[in-house]
GROMACS .gro file of C-alpha atoms in nm:
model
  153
    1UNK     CA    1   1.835   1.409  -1.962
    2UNK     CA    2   2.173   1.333  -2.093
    3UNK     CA    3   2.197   0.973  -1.910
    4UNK     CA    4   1.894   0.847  -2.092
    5UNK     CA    5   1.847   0.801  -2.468
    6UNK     CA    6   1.482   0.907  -2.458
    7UNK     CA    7   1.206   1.078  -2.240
    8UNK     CA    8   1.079   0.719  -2.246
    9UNK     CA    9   1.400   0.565  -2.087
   10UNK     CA   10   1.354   0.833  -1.870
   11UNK     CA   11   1.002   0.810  -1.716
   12UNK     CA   12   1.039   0.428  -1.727
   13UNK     CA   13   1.365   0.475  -1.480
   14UNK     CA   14   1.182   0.663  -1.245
   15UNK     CA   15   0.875   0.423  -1.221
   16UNK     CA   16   1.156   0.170  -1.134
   17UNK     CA   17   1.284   0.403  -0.835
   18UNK     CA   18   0.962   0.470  -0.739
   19UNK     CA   19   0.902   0.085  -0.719
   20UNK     CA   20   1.179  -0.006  -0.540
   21UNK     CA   21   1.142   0.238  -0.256
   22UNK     CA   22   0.681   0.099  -0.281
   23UNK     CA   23   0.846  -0.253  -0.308
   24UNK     CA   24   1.070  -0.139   0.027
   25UNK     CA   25   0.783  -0.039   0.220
   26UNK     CA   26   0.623  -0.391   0.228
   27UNK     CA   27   0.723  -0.586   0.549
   28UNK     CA   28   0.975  -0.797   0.465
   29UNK     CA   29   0.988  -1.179   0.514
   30UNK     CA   30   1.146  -1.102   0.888
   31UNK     CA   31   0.830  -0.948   1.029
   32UNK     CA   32   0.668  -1.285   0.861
   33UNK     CA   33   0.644  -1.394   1.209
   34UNK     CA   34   0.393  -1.141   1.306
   35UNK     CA   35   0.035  -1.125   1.320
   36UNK     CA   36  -0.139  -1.073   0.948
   37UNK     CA   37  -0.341  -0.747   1.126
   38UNK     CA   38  -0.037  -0.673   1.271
   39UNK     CA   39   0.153  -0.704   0.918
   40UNK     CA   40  -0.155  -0.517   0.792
   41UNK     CA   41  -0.089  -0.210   1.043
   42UNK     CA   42   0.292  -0.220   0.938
   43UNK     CA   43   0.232  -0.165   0.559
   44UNK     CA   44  -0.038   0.086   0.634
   45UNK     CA   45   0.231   0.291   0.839
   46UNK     CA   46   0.505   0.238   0.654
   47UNK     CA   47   0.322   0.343   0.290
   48UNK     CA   48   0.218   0.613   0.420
   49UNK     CA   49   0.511   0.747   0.595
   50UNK     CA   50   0.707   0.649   0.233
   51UNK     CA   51   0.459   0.847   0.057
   52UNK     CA   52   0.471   1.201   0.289
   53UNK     CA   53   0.847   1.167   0.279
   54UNK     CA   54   0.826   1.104  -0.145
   55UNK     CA   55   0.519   1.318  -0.209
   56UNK     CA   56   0.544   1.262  -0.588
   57UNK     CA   57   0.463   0.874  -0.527
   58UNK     CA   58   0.120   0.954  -0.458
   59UNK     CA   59   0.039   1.100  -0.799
   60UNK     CA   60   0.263   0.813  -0.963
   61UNK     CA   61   0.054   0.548  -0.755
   62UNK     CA   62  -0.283   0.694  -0.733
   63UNK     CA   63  -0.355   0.899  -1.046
   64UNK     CA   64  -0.472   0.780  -1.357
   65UNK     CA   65  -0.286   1.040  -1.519
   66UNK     CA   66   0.047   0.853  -1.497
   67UNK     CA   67  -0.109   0.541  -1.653
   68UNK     CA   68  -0.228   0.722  -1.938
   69UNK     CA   69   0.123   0.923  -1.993
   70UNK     CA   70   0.392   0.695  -1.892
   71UNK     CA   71   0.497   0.465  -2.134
   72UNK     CA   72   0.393   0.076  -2.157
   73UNK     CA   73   0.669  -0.061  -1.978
   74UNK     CA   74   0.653   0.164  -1.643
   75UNK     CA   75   0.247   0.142  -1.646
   76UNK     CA   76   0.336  -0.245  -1.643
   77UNK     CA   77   0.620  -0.190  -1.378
   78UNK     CA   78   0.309  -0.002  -1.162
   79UNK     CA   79   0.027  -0.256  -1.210
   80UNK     CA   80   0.303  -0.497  -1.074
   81UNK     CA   81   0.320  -0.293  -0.783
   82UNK     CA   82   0.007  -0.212  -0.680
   83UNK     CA   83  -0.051  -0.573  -0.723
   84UNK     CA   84   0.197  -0.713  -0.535
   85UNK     CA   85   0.042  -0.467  -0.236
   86UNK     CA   86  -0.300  -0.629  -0.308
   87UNK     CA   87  -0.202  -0.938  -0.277
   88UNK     CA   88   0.000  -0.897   0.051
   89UNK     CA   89  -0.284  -0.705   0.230
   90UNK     CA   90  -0.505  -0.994   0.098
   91UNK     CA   91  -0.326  -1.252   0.173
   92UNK     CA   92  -0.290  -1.123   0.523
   93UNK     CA   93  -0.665  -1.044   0.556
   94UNK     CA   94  -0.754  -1.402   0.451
   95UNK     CA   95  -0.478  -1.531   0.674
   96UNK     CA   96  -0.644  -1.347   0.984
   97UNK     CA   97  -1.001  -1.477   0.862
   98UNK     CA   98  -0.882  -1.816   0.912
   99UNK     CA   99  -0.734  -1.805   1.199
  100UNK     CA  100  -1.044  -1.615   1.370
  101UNK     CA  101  -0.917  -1.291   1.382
  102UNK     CA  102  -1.113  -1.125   1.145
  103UNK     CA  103  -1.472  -0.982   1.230
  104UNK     CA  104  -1.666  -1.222   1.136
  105UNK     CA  105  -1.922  -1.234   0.836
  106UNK     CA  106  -1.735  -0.961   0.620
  107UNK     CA  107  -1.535  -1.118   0.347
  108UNK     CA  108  -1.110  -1.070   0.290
  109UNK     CA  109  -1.184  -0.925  -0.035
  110UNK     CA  110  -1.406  -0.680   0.107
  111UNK     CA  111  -1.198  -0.526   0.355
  112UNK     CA  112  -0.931  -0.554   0.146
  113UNK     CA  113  -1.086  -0.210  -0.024
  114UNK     CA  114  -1.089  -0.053   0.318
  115UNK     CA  115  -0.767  -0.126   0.401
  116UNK     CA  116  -0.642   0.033   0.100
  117UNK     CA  117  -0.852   0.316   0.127
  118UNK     CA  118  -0.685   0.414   0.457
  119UNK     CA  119  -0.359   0.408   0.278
  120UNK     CA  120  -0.494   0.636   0.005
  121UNK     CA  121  -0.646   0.874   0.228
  122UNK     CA  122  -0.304   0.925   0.462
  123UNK     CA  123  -0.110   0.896   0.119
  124UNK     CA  124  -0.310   1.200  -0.018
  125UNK     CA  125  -0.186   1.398   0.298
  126UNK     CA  126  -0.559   1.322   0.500
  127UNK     CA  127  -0.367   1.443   0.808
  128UNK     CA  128  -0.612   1.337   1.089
  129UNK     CA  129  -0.557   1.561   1.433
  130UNK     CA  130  -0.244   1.487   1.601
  131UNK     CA  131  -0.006   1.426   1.325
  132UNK     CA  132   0.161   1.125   1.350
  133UNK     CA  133   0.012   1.021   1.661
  134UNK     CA  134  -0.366   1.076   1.476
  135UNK     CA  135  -0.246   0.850   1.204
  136UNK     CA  136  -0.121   0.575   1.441
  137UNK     CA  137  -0.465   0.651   1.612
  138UNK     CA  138  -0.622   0.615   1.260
  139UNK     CA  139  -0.414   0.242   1.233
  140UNK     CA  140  -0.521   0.130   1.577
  141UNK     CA  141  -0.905   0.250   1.449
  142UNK     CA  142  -0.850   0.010   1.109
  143UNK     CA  143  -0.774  -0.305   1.330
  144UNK     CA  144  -1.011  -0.239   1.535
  145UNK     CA  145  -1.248  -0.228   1.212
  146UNK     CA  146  -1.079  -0.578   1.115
  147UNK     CA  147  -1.003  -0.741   1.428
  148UNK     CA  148  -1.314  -1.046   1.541
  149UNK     CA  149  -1.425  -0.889   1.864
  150UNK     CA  150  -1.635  -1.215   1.950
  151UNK     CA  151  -1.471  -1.442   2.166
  152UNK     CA  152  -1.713  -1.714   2.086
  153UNK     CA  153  -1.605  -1.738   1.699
   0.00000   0.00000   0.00000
């Protein structure tokens, strides 16, 4: 407690670690040159990895407890967050949609909920059978979901 004038300073300082290490787990510009499902299948491994290894993220991410205790600045630090993952799965979904890789007939912003309800669900320690192999299985199954399976379209 000493290194921080208040409980405030405090809490806020965490929400910025925990950032950085939600802001790490986003494929970076060098996997730009892969597939948006295949970008989409990266962030959904690496969050969830991030948040078994950093248990405490999930209830910092996902609860609505820590928005209604932290203070205003590291709620704003964790809407930016969970934006900036919103907008990357998004943009990827929408990305795939026009190049005629998404399933056809089910809009980006759709999906985009059941993308990040797979990362929820392995955040929140769903541990499917196999360990990590059933959530790589569980990855493969959410591109599948995505993926257009009609070579016509």
């Amino acid at each position: 407690f000493r290194h921080f004038a208040t409980v405030d300073d405090m809490l806020v300082a965490a929400v910025e670690e925990a950032a950085r290490l939600v802001e790490a787990s986003l494929p970076s510009a060098d996997d730009a040159p892969l597939a948006p499902l295949e970008r989409i299948a990266a962030l959904v491994t690496s969050r969830s990895d991030l948040v078994r290894a950093h248990p405490g993220l999930a209830w910092v991410l996902l609860s609505d407890q820590s928005y209604l205790t932290l203070p205003e600045p590291g709620v704003r630090r964790l809407r930016q967050v969970v934006k900036a993952t919103r907008v990357f799965l998004l943009t990827a979904l929408e990305e795939a949609a026009v190049r005629g890789q998404l399933r056809t007939g089910l809009e980006p912003a759709a999906l985009l909920v059941i993308c990040l309800g797979t990362i929820h669900a392995l955040a929140r320690g769903t541990q499917p059978r196999g360990g990590p192999q059933g959530r790589t299985a569980v990855v493969a199954a959410l591109i599948q979901l995505l993926q257009n399976t009609d070579p016509k379209s």
